[in-house]
Amino acid sequence: FAAVKTDGSAIAWGDPRRGGDCSSVQVQLASSVRAIFSTRHAFAALRDDGSVIAWGDPLRGGDHSKFADQLSSGVQSIASTYTA
């Protein structure tokens, strides 16, 4: 599970292999999170500035580092499928 709180922070819990542990991106999730999207294995948070932060299974969308430049701003929405 993952939740966006009224202060704009986000938290996640559950199976750490499937996004239940967001400690690696907790600093980025501390504020300005607008929405969270998920697949079976990962989560992506859309922030108020249009940036995206992902966590979870790195082989199934949980590692956004290859696309960090493209996801650093300007994203309006995110679509997901069951596995990707």
mmCIF file of N, CA and C in Angstrom:
data_model
loop_
_atom_site.group_PDB
_atom_site.id
_atom_site.type_symbol
_atom_site.label_atom_id
_atom_site.label_comp_id
_atom_site.label_asym_id
_atom_site.label_seq_id
_atom_site.Cartn_x
_atom_site.Cartn_y
_atom_site.Cartn_z
ATOM 1 N N PHE A 1 0.829 -1.188 0.000
ATOM 2 C CA PHE A 1 0.000 0.000 0.000
ATOM 3 C C PHE A 1 0.869 1.246 0.000
ATOM 4 N N ALA A 2 0.282 2.355 -0.435
ATOM 5 C CA ALA A 2 0.931 3.659 -0.360
ATOM 6 C C ALA A 2 -0.151 4.705 -0.159
ATOM 7 N N ALA A 3 0.207 5.789 0.502
ATOM 8 C CA ALA A 3 -0.767 6.837 0.792
ATOM 9 C C ALA A 3 -0.123 8.208 0.665
ATOM 10 N N VAL A 4 -0.910 9.167 0.195
ATOM 11 C CA VAL A 4 -0.521 10.570 0.195
ATOM 12 C C VAL A 4 -1.267 11.226 1.351
ATOM 13 N N LYS A 5 -0.525 11.902 2.203
ATOM 14 C CA LYS A 5 -1.112 12.555 3.374
ATOM 15 C C LYS A 5 -1.497 13.999 3.054
ATOM 16 N N THR A 6 -2.300 14.605 3.898
ATOM 17 C CA THR A 6 -2.770 15.971 3.650
ATOM 18 C C THR A 6 -1.637 16.990 3.584
ATOM 19 N N ASP A 7 -0.503 16.689 4.202
ATOM 20 C CA ASP A 7 0.639 17.609 4.139
ATOM 21 C C ASP A 7 1.480 17.413 2.882
ATOM 22 N N GLY A 8 1.050 16.518 1.978
ATOM 23 C CA GLY A 8 1.771 16.279 0.734
ATOM 24 C C GLY A 8 2.861 15.241 0.837
ATOM 25 N N SER A 9 3.061 14.664 1.994
ATOM 26 C CA SER A 9 4.056 13.595 2.118
ATOM 27 C C SER A 9 3.413 12.268 1.732
ATOM 28 N N ALA A 10 4.243 11.276 1.462
ATOM 29 C CA ALA A 10 3.741 9.955 1.090
ATOM 30 C C ALA A 10 4.466 8.885 1.897
ATOM 31 N N ILE A 11 3.755 7.815 2.166
ATOM 32 C CA ILE A 11 4.328 6.673 2.871
ATOM 33 C C ILE A 11 3.904 5.398 2.154
ATOM 34 N N ALA A 12 4.653 4.340 2.353
ATOM 35 C CA ALA A 12 4.312 3.041 1.766
ATOM 36 C C ALA A 12 4.625 1.955 2.780
ATOM 37 N N TRP A 13 3.886 0.855 2.689
ATOM 38 C CA TRP A 13 4.110 -0.273 3.598
ATOM 39 C C TRP A 13 3.674 -1.547 2.903
ATOM 40 N N GLY A 14 4.199 -2.652 3.375
ATOM 41 C CA GLY A 14 3.879 -3.952 2.798
ATOM 42 C C GLY A 14 5.150 -4.671 2.370
ATOM 43 N N ASP A 15 5.033 -5.512 1.377
ATOM 44 C CA ASP A 15 6.151 -6.310 0.870
ATOM 45 C C ASP A 15 7.225 -5.391 0.297
ATOM 46 N N PRO A 16 8.409 -5.357 0.885
ATOM 47 C CA PRO A 16 9.455 -4.452 0.401
ATOM 48 C C PRO A 16 9.921 -4.759 -1.022
ATOM 49 N N ARG A 17 9.746 -5.971 -1.482
ATOM 50 C CA ARG A 17 10.147 -6.310 -2.851
ATOM 51 C C ARG A 17 9.182 -5.737 -3.884
ATOM 52 N N ARG A 18 8.036 -5.281 -3.421
ATOM 53 C CA ARG A 18 7.004 -4.779 -4.344
ATOM 54 C C ARG A 18 6.580 -3.353 -4.004
ATOM 55 N N GLY A 19 7.505 -2.588 -3.475
ATOM 56 C CA GLY A 19 7.240 -1.182 -3.216
ATOM 57 C C GLY A 19 6.807 -0.847 -1.805
ATOM 58 N N GLY A 20 6.705 -1.838 -0.941
ATOM 59 C CA GLY A 20 6.270 -1.591 0.426
ATOM 60 C C GLY A 20 7.299 -0.897 1.296
ATOM 61 N N ASP A 21 8.499 -0.715 0.779
ATOM 62 C CA ASP A 21 9.558 -0.009 1.493
ATOM 63 C C ASP A 21 10.014 1.152 0.621
ATOM 64 N N CYS A 22 9.672 2.364 1.026
ATOM 65 C CA CYS A 22 10.047 3.543 0.238
ATOM 66 C C CYS A 22 11.203 4.311 0.872
ATOM 67 N N SER A 23 11.935 3.675 1.770
ATOM 68 C CA SER A 23 13.007 4.373 2.486
ATOM 69 C C SER A 23 14.076 4.932 1.554
ATOM 70 N N SER A 24 14.305 4.308 0.408
ATOM 71 C CA SER A 24 15.325 4.795 -0.521
ATOM 72 C C SER A 24 14.938 6.118 -1.188
ATOM 73 N N VAL A 25 13.655 6.463 -1.170
ATOM 74 C CA VAL A 25 13.183 7.713 -1.779
ATOM 75 C C VAL A 25 12.393 8.566 -0.780
ATOM 76 N N GLN A 26 12.488 8.244 0.492
ATOM 77 C CA GLN A 26 11.683 8.934 1.504
ATOM 78 C C GLN A 26 11.901 10.438 1.515
ATOM 79 N N VAL A 27 13.113 10.894 1.266
ATOM 80 C CA VAL A 27 13.378 12.339 1.250
ATOM 81 C C VAL A 27 12.545 13.009 0.161
ATOM 82 N N GLN A 28 12.481 12.392 -1.032
ATOM 83 C CA GLN A 28 11.715 12.959 -2.141
ATOM 84 C C GLN A 28 10.207 12.875 -1.890
ATOM 85 N N LEU A 29 9.794 11.975 -1.008
ATOM 86 C CA LEU A 29 8.373 11.808 -0.710
ATOM 87 C C LEU A 29 7.931 12.596 0.524
ATOM 88 N N ALA A 30 8.818 13.407 1.073
ATOM 89 C CA ALA A 30 8.515 14.132 2.308
ATOM 90 C C ALA A 30 7.530 15.279 2.105
ATOM 91 N N SER A 31 7.384 15.746 0.862
ATOM 92 C CA SER A 31 6.456 16.852 0.602
ATOM 93 C C SER A 31 6.137 16.929 -0.887
ATOM 94 N N SER A 32 5.100 17.658 -1.206
ATOM 95 C CA SER A 32 4.722 17.991 -2.582
ATOM 96 C C SER A 32 4.307 16.807 -3.439
ATOM 97 N N VAL A 33 3.873 15.712 -2.842
ATOM 98 C CA VAL A 33 3.374 14.573 -3.622
ATOM 99 C C VAL A 33 1.908 14.831 -3.951
ATOM 100 N N ARG A 34 1.583 14.795 -5.239
ATOM 101 C CA ARG A 34 0.219 15.038 -5.702
ATOM 102 C C ARG A 34 -0.594 13.756 -5.794
ATOM 103 N N ALA A 35 0.052 12.682 -6.298
ATOM 104 C CA ALA A 35 -0.663 11.417 -6.493
ATOM 105 C C ALA A 35 0.333 10.279 -6.563
ATOM 106 N N ILE A 36 -0.161 9.072 -6.295
ATOM 107 C CA ILE A 36 0.656 7.864 -6.395
ATOM 108 C C ILE A 36 -0.031 6.890 -7.341
ATOM 109 N N PHE A 37 0.766 6.269 -8.190
ATOM 110 C CA PHE A 37 0.286 5.276 -9.140
ATOM 111 C C PHE A 37 1.023 3.977 -8.871
ATOM 112 N N SER A 38 0.430 2.855 -9.241
ATOM 113 C CA SER A 38 1.071 1.582 -8.911
ATOM 114 C C SER A 38 0.905 0.545 -10.006
ATOM 115 N N THR A 39 1.811 -0.407 -9.946
ATOM 116 C CA THR A 39 1.700 -1.641 -10.699
ATOM 117 C C THR A 39 1.715 -2.762 -9.657
ATOM 118 N N ARG A 40 1.817 -3.948 -10.110
ATOM 119 C CA ARG A 40 1.885 -5.077 -9.173
ATOM 120 C C ARG A 40 3.178 -5.058 -8.359
ATOM 121 N N HIS A 41 4.226 -4.418 -8.893
ATOM 122 C CA HIS A 41 5.550 -4.517 -8.286
ATOM 123 C C HIS A 41 6.206 -3.186 -7.927
ATOM 124 N N ALA A 42 5.587 -2.055 -8.253
ATOM 125 C CA ALA A 42 6.258 -0.770 -8.035
ATOM 126 C C ALA A 42 5.241 0.357 -7.887
ATOM 127 N N PHE A 43 5.726 1.481 -7.384
ATOM 128 C CA PHE A 43 4.933 2.692 -7.250
ATOM 129 C C PHE A 43 5.649 3.844 -7.944
ATOM 130 N N ALA A 44 4.882 4.843 -8.356
ATOM 131 C CA ALA A 44 5.431 6.093 -8.875
ATOM 132 C C ALA A 44 4.641 7.229 -8.255
ATOM 133 N N ALA A 45 5.344 8.208 -7.740
ATOM 134 C CA ALA A 45 4.710 9.385 -7.152
ATOM 135 C C ALA A 45 4.875 10.554 -8.095
ATOM 136 N N LEU A 46 3.776 11.226 -8.391
ATOM 137 C CA LEU A 46 3.795 12.454 -9.186
ATOM 138 C C LEU A 46 3.792 13.616 -8.205
ATOM 139 N N ARG A 47 4.794 14.469 -8.334
ATOM 140 C CA ARG A 47 4.941 15.601 -7.413
ATOM 141 C C ARG A 47 4.349 16.866 -8.029
ATOM 142 N N ASP A 48 4.109 17.854 -7.197
ATOM 143 C CA ASP A 48 3.504 19.103 -7.642
ATOM 144 C C ASP A 48 4.303 19.812 -8.727
ATOM 145 N N ASP A 49 5.608 19.636 -8.749
ATOM 146 C CA ASP A 49 6.450 20.286 -9.761
ATOM 147 C C ASP A 49 6.514 19.493 -11.065
ATOM 148 N N GLY A 50 5.746 18.399 -11.166
ATOM 149 C CA GLY A 50 5.736 17.586 -12.378
ATOM 150 C C GLY A 50 6.840 16.564 -12.441
ATOM 151 N N SER A 51 7.568 16.381 -11.356
ATOM 152 C CA SER A 51 8.604 15.349 -11.332
ATOM 153 C C SER A 51 7.996 14.029 -10.864
ATOM 154 N N VAL A 52 8.694 12.935 -11.163
ATOM 155 C CA VAL A 52 8.228 11.597 -10.808
ATOM 156 C C VAL A 52 9.309 10.884 -10.016
ATOM 157 N N ILE A 53 8.892 10.219 -8.955
ATOM 158 C CA ILE A 53 9.781 9.409 -8.135
ATOM 159 C C ILE A 53 9.217 7.995 -8.122
ATOM 160 N N ALA A 54 10.047 6.993 -8.408
ATOM 161 C CA ALA A 54 9.581 5.604 -8.438
ATOM 162 C C ALA A 54 10.359 4.757 -7.440
ATOM 163 N N TRP A 55 9.686 3.716 -6.950
ATOM 164 C CA TRP A 55 10.338 2.755 -6.047
ATOM 165 C C TRP A 55 9.627 1.421 -6.148
ATOM 166 N N GLY A 56 10.325 0.395 -5.725
ATOM 167 C CA GLY A 56 9.796 -0.967 -5.795
ATOM 168 C C GLY A 56 10.772 -1.861 -6.543
ATOM 169 N N ASP A 57 10.259 -2.884 -7.193
ATOM 170 C CA ASP A 57 11.099 -3.822 -7.934
ATOM 171 C C ASP A 57 11.787 -3.092 -9.085
ATOM 172 N N PRO A 58 13.118 -2.998 -9.065
ATOM 173 C CA PRO A 58 13.824 -2.244 -10.100
ATOM 174 C C PRO A 58 13.684 -2.837 -11.501
ATOM 175 N N LEU A 59 13.364 -4.094 -11.594
ATOM 176 C CA LEU A 59 13.184 -4.711 -12.904
ATOM 177 C C LEU A 59 11.778 -4.508 -13.461
ATOM 178 N N ARG A 60 10.907 -3.953 -12.650
ATOM 179 C CA ARG A 60 9.507 -3.787 -13.063
ATOM 180 C C ARG A 60 8.997 -2.369 -12.791
ATOM 181 N N GLY A 61 9.843 -1.386 -13.075
ATOM 182 C CA GLY A 61 9.420 0.008 -12.979
ATOM 183 C C GLY A 61 9.797 0.738 -11.716
ATOM 184 N N GLY A 62 10.378 0.057 -10.757
ATOM 185 C CA GLY A 62 10.709 0.682 -9.488
ATOM 186 C C GLY A 62 12.002 1.467 -9.473
ATOM 187 N N ASP A 63 12.703 1.510 -10.585
ATOM 188 C CA ASP A 63 13.954 2.277 -10.681
ATOM 189 C C ASP A 63 13.822 3.249 -11.845
ATOM 190 N N HIS A 64 13.675 4.513 -11.545
ATOM 191 C CA HIS A 64 13.501 5.517 -12.587
ATOM 192 C C HIS A 64 14.811 6.223 -12.968
ATOM 193 N N SER A 65 15.936 5.750 -12.466
ATOM 194 C CA SER A 65 17.204 6.459 -12.662
ATOM 195 C C SER A 65 17.591 6.608 -14.138
ATOM 196 N N LYS A 66 17.264 5.655 -14.979
ATOM 197 C CA LYS A 66 17.591 5.767 -16.411
ATOM 198 C C LYS A 66 16.836 6.904 -17.084
ATOM 199 N N PHE A 67 15.720 7.300 -16.493
ATOM 200 C CA PHE A 67 14.868 8.325 -17.086
ATOM 201 C C PHE A 67 14.759 9.563 -16.207
ATOM 202 N N ALA A 68 15.683 9.702 -15.272
ATOM 203 C CA ALA A 68 15.612 10.789 -14.291
ATOM 204 C C ALA A 68 15.535 12.163 -14.950
ATOM 205 N N ASP A 69 16.282 12.403 -16.004
ATOM 206 C CA ASP A 69 16.235 13.701 -16.679
ATOM 207 C C ASP A 69 14.856 13.971 -17.266
ATOM 208 N N GLN A 70 14.275 12.963 -17.901
ATOM 209 C CA GLN A 70 12.966 13.133 -18.531
ATOM 210 C C GLN A 70 11.836 13.224 -17.510
ATOM 211 N N LEU A 71 12.058 12.701 -16.315
ATOM 212 C CA LEU A 71 11.022 12.697 -15.286
ATOM 213 C C LEU A 71 11.245 13.753 -14.215
ATOM 214 N N SER A 72 12.163 14.671 -14.449
ATOM 215 C CA SER A 72 12.481 15.677 -13.434
ATOM 216 C C SER A 72 11.494 16.835 -13.410
ATOM 217 N N SER A 73 10.695 16.997 -14.474
ATOM 218 C CA SER A 73 9.681 18.059 -14.497
ATOM 219 C C SER A 73 8.762 17.863 -15.699
ATOM 220 N N GLY A 74 7.631 18.541 -15.656
ATOM 221 C CA GLY A 74 6.731 18.572 -16.802
ATOM 222 C C GLY A 74 5.787 17.401 -16.976
ATOM 223 N N VAL A 75 5.793 16.440 -16.078
ATOM 224 C CA VAL A 75 4.892 15.298 -16.198
ATOM 225 C C VAL A 75 3.514 15.723 -15.679
ATOM 226 N N GLN A 76 2.466 15.446 -16.449
ATOM 227 C CA GLN A 76 1.110 15.820 -16.038
ATOM 228 C C GLN A 76 0.323 14.643 -15.478
ATOM 229 N N SER A 77 0.567 13.448 -16.025
ATOM 230 C CA SER A 77 -0.132 12.285 -15.519
ATOM 231 C C SER A 77 0.698 11.045 -15.796
ATOM 232 N N ILE A 78 0.320 9.958 -15.154
ATOM 233 C CA ILE A 78 1.015 8.688 -15.299
ATOM 234 C C ILE A 78 -0.032 7.606 -15.558
ATOM 235 N N ALA A 79 0.258 6.737 -16.475
ATOM 236 C CA ALA A 79 -0.608 5.572 -16.717
ATOM 237 C C ALA A 79 0.204 4.326 -16.408
ATOM 238 N N SER A 80 -0.457 3.316 -15.894
ATOM 239 C CA SER A 80 0.246 2.079 -15.567
ATOM 240 C C SER A 80 -0.573 0.879 -15.994
ATOM 241 N N THR A 81 0.127 -0.230 -16.110
ATOM 242 C CA THR A 81 -0.528 -1.509 -16.350
ATOM 243 C C THR A 81 -0.293 -2.386 -15.133
ATOM 244 N N TYR A 82 -0.779 -3.568 -15.186
ATOM 245 C CA TYR A 82 -0.638 -4.492 -14.072
ATOM 246 C C TYR A 82 0.812 -4.775 -13.720
ATOM 247 N N THR A 83 1.674 -4.889 -14.737
ATOM 248 C CA THR A 83 3.061 -5.254 -14.483
ATOM 249 C C THR A 83 4.084 -4.220 -14.912
ATOM 250 N N ALA A 84 3.715 -3.176 -15.617
ATOM 251 C CA ALA A 84 4.701 -2.171 -16.047
ATOM 252 C C ALA A 84 4.075 -0.813 -16.193
#
